[in-house]
Amino acid sequence: MTERTLTLVLSGGGLKGLAHIGVFQALEERGIRPGLVIGSSMGSLIGAAWASGLSPREMAVRALLVRRRHVFRVAHLDMALQRMLSPAVYRPEPLQGLIESLVGNRRFDDLAHPVLINTVDLHSGRQVFWGLPGRRDARVSDAVFASCALPGIFPPRIIAGRTYVDGAVAENLPVRLAEIASAEPVLAINLTEVSVSRKPEETAGFAATYIRGLEIVMQTQSQTVLDHWEGPPLLLVQPHVAHVSMFSFSQTAELIEEGRRATLEAIDALPMPLHELPDGVYPRRRVRVRVVPRKCIGCQLCALSAPDVFRMEGDKAVVIAPEREWSPLSGRYVHECPTAAIEFDEIGPA
């Protein structure tokens, strides 16, 4: 694998996206070069910074210097004068300045490496990838800003007379393009895993409630897309960042290191180089599933969604096939159980 390239897909996730810097560190350590980077939201910013020629080390140094004022400035005047017609909660200037400090005034033909930026045309609802043929004439900074313009949080970006917002509203982990844009294996980094429960105080207020709802939508959306994956081998890496707020500026070093750790662990655990594996989603592992009877309320959801694993006996669910081989997408019923009655133990790699 060290002599081959891969397609790197970077999800959105707010400030959690700083973990993508650690992903580039890990790839550099293993001598792996992305042949193409596809990014959404913060993933587009980190991907574009790398494509502009910044090394993982330079990105990490600069990320550690970023503070809230470099990204967020409340649009007090807009909200006071325009009220419900205010374009967003935050003004565009700080984020625009940060993006331009990383990618300059480049257009896509000026980049050192190929990158595709995921956006959505706000009026048509169509997904638009900047960097594809016919979409290379925009400034990279404008495309990245549009990809980071989470509706209501940052104002949309107008490019060539059209209005664009964050591509994450259509596909936070844009793997569908990777499936058709390249025959190379795919390394996909997902930062919106939602299995960690939030405390009430973490979802208080408009912004926190909105962001938490968005996290859930993004994860469900990504899982649905990957459930139908028919492309080349795909290694899905999900760094443990669910406990970190999308707007946290105090955990940058932790995020970068976790991105690095999770990527190295996933690559090193593969039984063979990724390009030699059969098509499918990896990593694979063997687990043993069980139901905790005292927690089970007999809602039948697990038996309906996975009849090959569960059946009902009276008013309780029981496991009929406890040992399973899971990809990262398997076992959805564990998180869907309303009383957390389904548990599992990892046996080992598949």
PDB file of N, CA and C in Angstrom, residues 120-154:
ATOM      1  N   VAL A 120     -23.533  22.726  -1.581  1.00  0.00           N
ATOM      2  CA  VAL A 120     -24.900  22.546  -2.068  1.00  0.00           C
ATOM      3  C   VAL A 120     -25.424  23.886  -2.575  1.00  0.00           C
ATOM      4  N   ASP A 121     -25.995  23.877  -3.763  1.00  0.00           N
ATOM      5  CA  ASP A 121     -26.671  25.052  -4.306  1.00  0.00           C
ATOM      6  C   ASP A 121     -27.947  25.250  -3.494  1.00  0.00           C
ATOM      7  N   LEU A 122     -28.022  26.357  -2.768  1.00  0.00           N
ATOM      8  CA  LEU A 122     -29.119  26.558  -1.822  1.00  0.00           C
ATOM      9  C   LEU A 122     -30.479  26.599  -2.506  1.00  0.00           C
ATOM     10  N   HIS A 123     -30.539  27.136  -3.717  1.00  0.00           N
ATOM     11  CA  HIS A 123     -31.836  27.318  -4.362  1.00  0.00           C
ATOM     12  C   HIS A 123     -32.300  26.073  -5.111  1.00  0.00           C
ATOM     13  N   SER A 124     -31.371  25.361  -5.744  1.00  0.00           N
ATOM     14  CA  SER A 124     -31.768  24.156  -6.486  1.00  0.00           C
ATOM     15  C   SER A 124     -31.717  22.905  -5.620  1.00  0.00           C
ATOM     16  N   GLY A 125     -30.935  22.959  -4.538  1.00  0.00           N
ATOM     17  CA  GLY A 125     -30.755  21.786  -3.696  1.00  0.00           C
ATOM     18  C   GLY A 125     -29.759  20.787  -4.248  1.00  0.00           C
ATOM     19  N   ARG A 126     -29.077  21.134  -5.349  1.00  0.00           N
ATOM     20  CA  ARG A 126     -28.142  20.202  -5.971  1.00  0.00           C
ATOM     21  C   ARG A 126     -26.787  20.236  -5.273  1.00  0.00           C
ATOM     22  N   GLN A 127     -26.182  19.071  -5.167  1.00  0.00           N
ATOM     23  CA  GLN A 127     -24.830  18.956  -4.627  1.00  0.00           C
ATOM     24  C   GLN A 127     -23.840  19.384  -5.707  1.00  0.00           C
ATOM     25  N   VAL A 128     -22.899  20.244  -5.361  1.00  0.00           N
ATOM     26  CA  VAL A 128     -21.926  20.779  -6.310  1.00  0.00           C
ATOM     27  C   VAL A 128     -20.524  20.571  -5.752  1.00  0.00           C
ATOM     28  N   PHE A 129     -19.666  19.906  -6.522  1.00  0.00           N
ATOM     29  CA  PHE A 129     -18.282  19.672  -6.115  1.00  0.00           C
ATOM     30  C   PHE A 129     -17.368  20.597  -6.903  1.00  0.00           C
ATOM     31  N   TRP A 130     -16.751  21.542  -6.201  1.00  0.00           N
ATOM     32  CA  TRP A 130     -15.780  22.432  -6.827  1.00  0.00           C
ATOM     33  C   TRP A 130     -14.456  21.704  -6.959  1.00  0.00           C
ATOM     34  N   GLY A 131     -13.842  21.868  -8.117  1.00  0.00           N
ATOM     35  CA  GLY A 131     -12.607  21.162  -8.434  1.00  0.00           C
ATOM     36  C   GLY A 131     -12.791  20.154  -9.547  1.00  0.00           C
ATOM     37  N   LEU A 132     -14.058  19.785  -9.824  1.00  0.00           N
ATOM     38  CA  LEU A 132     -14.337  18.944 -10.989  1.00  0.00           C
ATOM     39  C   LEU A 132     -14.194  19.780 -12.265  1.00  0.00           C
ATOM     40  N   PRO A 133     -13.990  19.140 -13.422  1.00  0.00           N
ATOM     41  CA  PRO A 133     -13.961  19.898 -14.674  1.00  0.00           C
ATOM     42  C   PRO A 133     -15.223  20.752 -14.814  1.00  0.00           C
ATOM     43  N   GLY A 134     -15.036  21.994 -15.210  1.00  0.00           N
ATOM     44  CA  GLY A 134     -16.157  22.915 -15.314  1.00  0.00           C
ATOM     45  C   GLY A 134     -16.463  23.631 -14.005  1.00  0.00           C
ATOM     46  N   ARG A 135     -15.818  23.201 -12.923  1.00  0.00           N
ATOM     47  CA  ARG A 135     -15.999  23.830 -11.609  1.00  0.00           C
ATOM     48  C   ARG A 135     -14.638  24.171 -11.011  1.00  0.00           C
ATOM     49  N   ARG A 136     -13.716  24.631 -11.861  1.00  0.00           N
ATOM     50  CA  ARG A 136     -12.366  24.908 -11.392  1.00  0.00           C
ATOM     51  C   ARG A 136     -12.012  26.403 -11.461  1.00  0.00           C
ATOM     52  N   ASP A 137     -12.986  27.200 -11.882  1.00  0.00           N
ATOM     53  CA  ASP A 137     -12.679  28.607 -12.094  1.00  0.00           C
ATOM     54  C   ASP A 137     -12.895  29.467 -10.859  1.00  0.00           C
ATOM     55  N   ALA A 138     -13.471  28.921  -9.805  1.00  0.00           N
ATOM     56  CA  ALA A 138     -13.707  29.689  -8.580  1.00  0.00           C
ATOM     57  C   ALA A 138     -12.430  29.773  -7.749  1.00  0.00           C
ATOM     58  N   ARG A 139     -12.381  30.768  -6.889  1.00  0.00           N
ATOM     59  CA  ARG A 139     -11.311  30.798  -5.900  1.00  0.00           C
ATOM     60  C   ARG A 139     -11.534  29.650  -4.911  1.00  0.00           C
ATOM     61  N   VAL A 140     -10.455  28.968  -4.563  1.00  0.00           N
ATOM     62  CA  VAL A 140     -10.559  27.853  -3.615  1.00  0.00           C
ATOM     63  C   VAL A 140     -11.131  28.342  -2.293  1.00  0.00           C
ATOM     64  N   SER A 141     -10.732  29.540  -1.857  1.00  0.00           N
ATOM     65  CA  SER A 141     -11.217  30.065  -0.576  1.00  0.00           C
ATOM     66  C   SER A 141     -12.725  30.262  -0.590  1.00  0.00           C
ATOM     67  N   ASP A 142     -13.302  30.660  -1.721  1.00  0.00           N
ATOM     68  CA  ASP A 142     -14.751  30.829  -1.803  1.00  0.00           C
ATOM     69  C   ASP A 142     -15.463  29.482  -1.719  1.00  0.00           C
ATOM     70  N   ALA A 143     -14.917  28.487  -2.409  1.00  0.00           N
ATOM     71  CA  ALA A 143     -15.518  27.155  -2.364  1.00  0.00           C
ATOM     72  C   ALA A 143     -15.455  26.583  -0.954  1.00  0.00           C
ATOM     73  N   VAL A 144     -14.317  26.770  -0.274  1.00  0.00           N
ATOM     74  CA  VAL A 144     -14.170  26.261   1.092  1.00  0.00           C
ATOM     75  C   VAL A 144     -15.125  26.997   2.032  1.00  0.00           C
ATOM     76  N   PHE A 145     -15.231  28.320   1.886  1.00  0.00           N
ATOM     77  CA  PHE A 145     -16.172  29.048   2.746  1.00  0.00           C
ATOM     78  C   PHE A 145     -17.587  28.526   2.545  1.00  0.00           C
ATOM     79  N   ALA A 146     -17.987  28.342   1.288  1.00  0.00           N
ATOM     80  CA  ALA A 146     -19.324  27.813   1.022  1.00  0.00           C
ATOM     81  C   ALA A 146     -19.512  26.458   1.692  1.00  0.00           C
ATOM     82  N   SER A 147     -18.469  25.610   1.627  1.00  0.00           N
ATOM     83  CA  SER A 147     -18.558  24.280   2.219  1.00  0.00           C
ATOM     84  C   SER A 147     -18.654  24.333   3.741  1.00  0.00           C
ATOM     85  N   CYS A 148     -18.168  25.423   4.337  1.00  0.00           N
ATOM     86  CA  CYS A 148     -18.239  25.593   5.797  1.00  0.00           C
ATOM     87  C   CYS A 148     -19.463  26.398   6.230  1.00  0.00           C
ATOM     88  N   ALA A 149     -20.244  26.901   5.261  1.00  0.00           N
ATOM     89  CA  ALA A 149     -21.361  27.800   5.575  1.00  0.00           C
ATOM     90  C   ALA A 149     -22.578  27.007   6.021  1.00  0.00           C
ATOM     91  N   LEU A 150     -22.513  26.518   7.242  1.00  0.00           N
ATOM     92  CA  LEU A 150     -23.630  25.783   7.831  1.00  0.00           C
ATOM     93  C   LEU A 150     -24.824  26.723   7.926  1.00  0.00           C
ATOM     94  N   PRO A 151     -25.953  26.371   7.292  1.00  0.00           N
ATOM     95  CA  PRO A 151     -27.086  27.297   7.241  1.00  0.00           C
ATOM     96  C   PRO A 151     -27.496  27.812   8.622  1.00  0.00           C
ATOM     97  N   GLY A 152     -27.621  29.124   8.715  1.00  0.00           N
ATOM     98  CA  GLY A 152     -27.991  29.756   9.973  1.00  0.00           C
ATOM     99  C   GLY A 152     -26.813  30.102  10.848  1.00  0.00           C
ATOM    100  N   ILE A 153     -25.701  29.402  10.678  1.00  0.00           N
ATOM    101  CA  ILE A 153     -24.511  29.665  11.479  1.00  0.00           C
ATOM    102  C   ILE A 153     -23.615  30.667  10.752  1.00  0.00           C
ATOM    103  N   PHE A 154     -23.281  30.388   9.480  1.00  0.00           N
ATOM    104  CA  PHE A 154     -22.545  31.318   8.638  1.00  0.00           C
ATOM    105  C   PHE A 154     -23.379  31.642   7.409  1.00  0.00           C
TER     106      PHE A 154
END
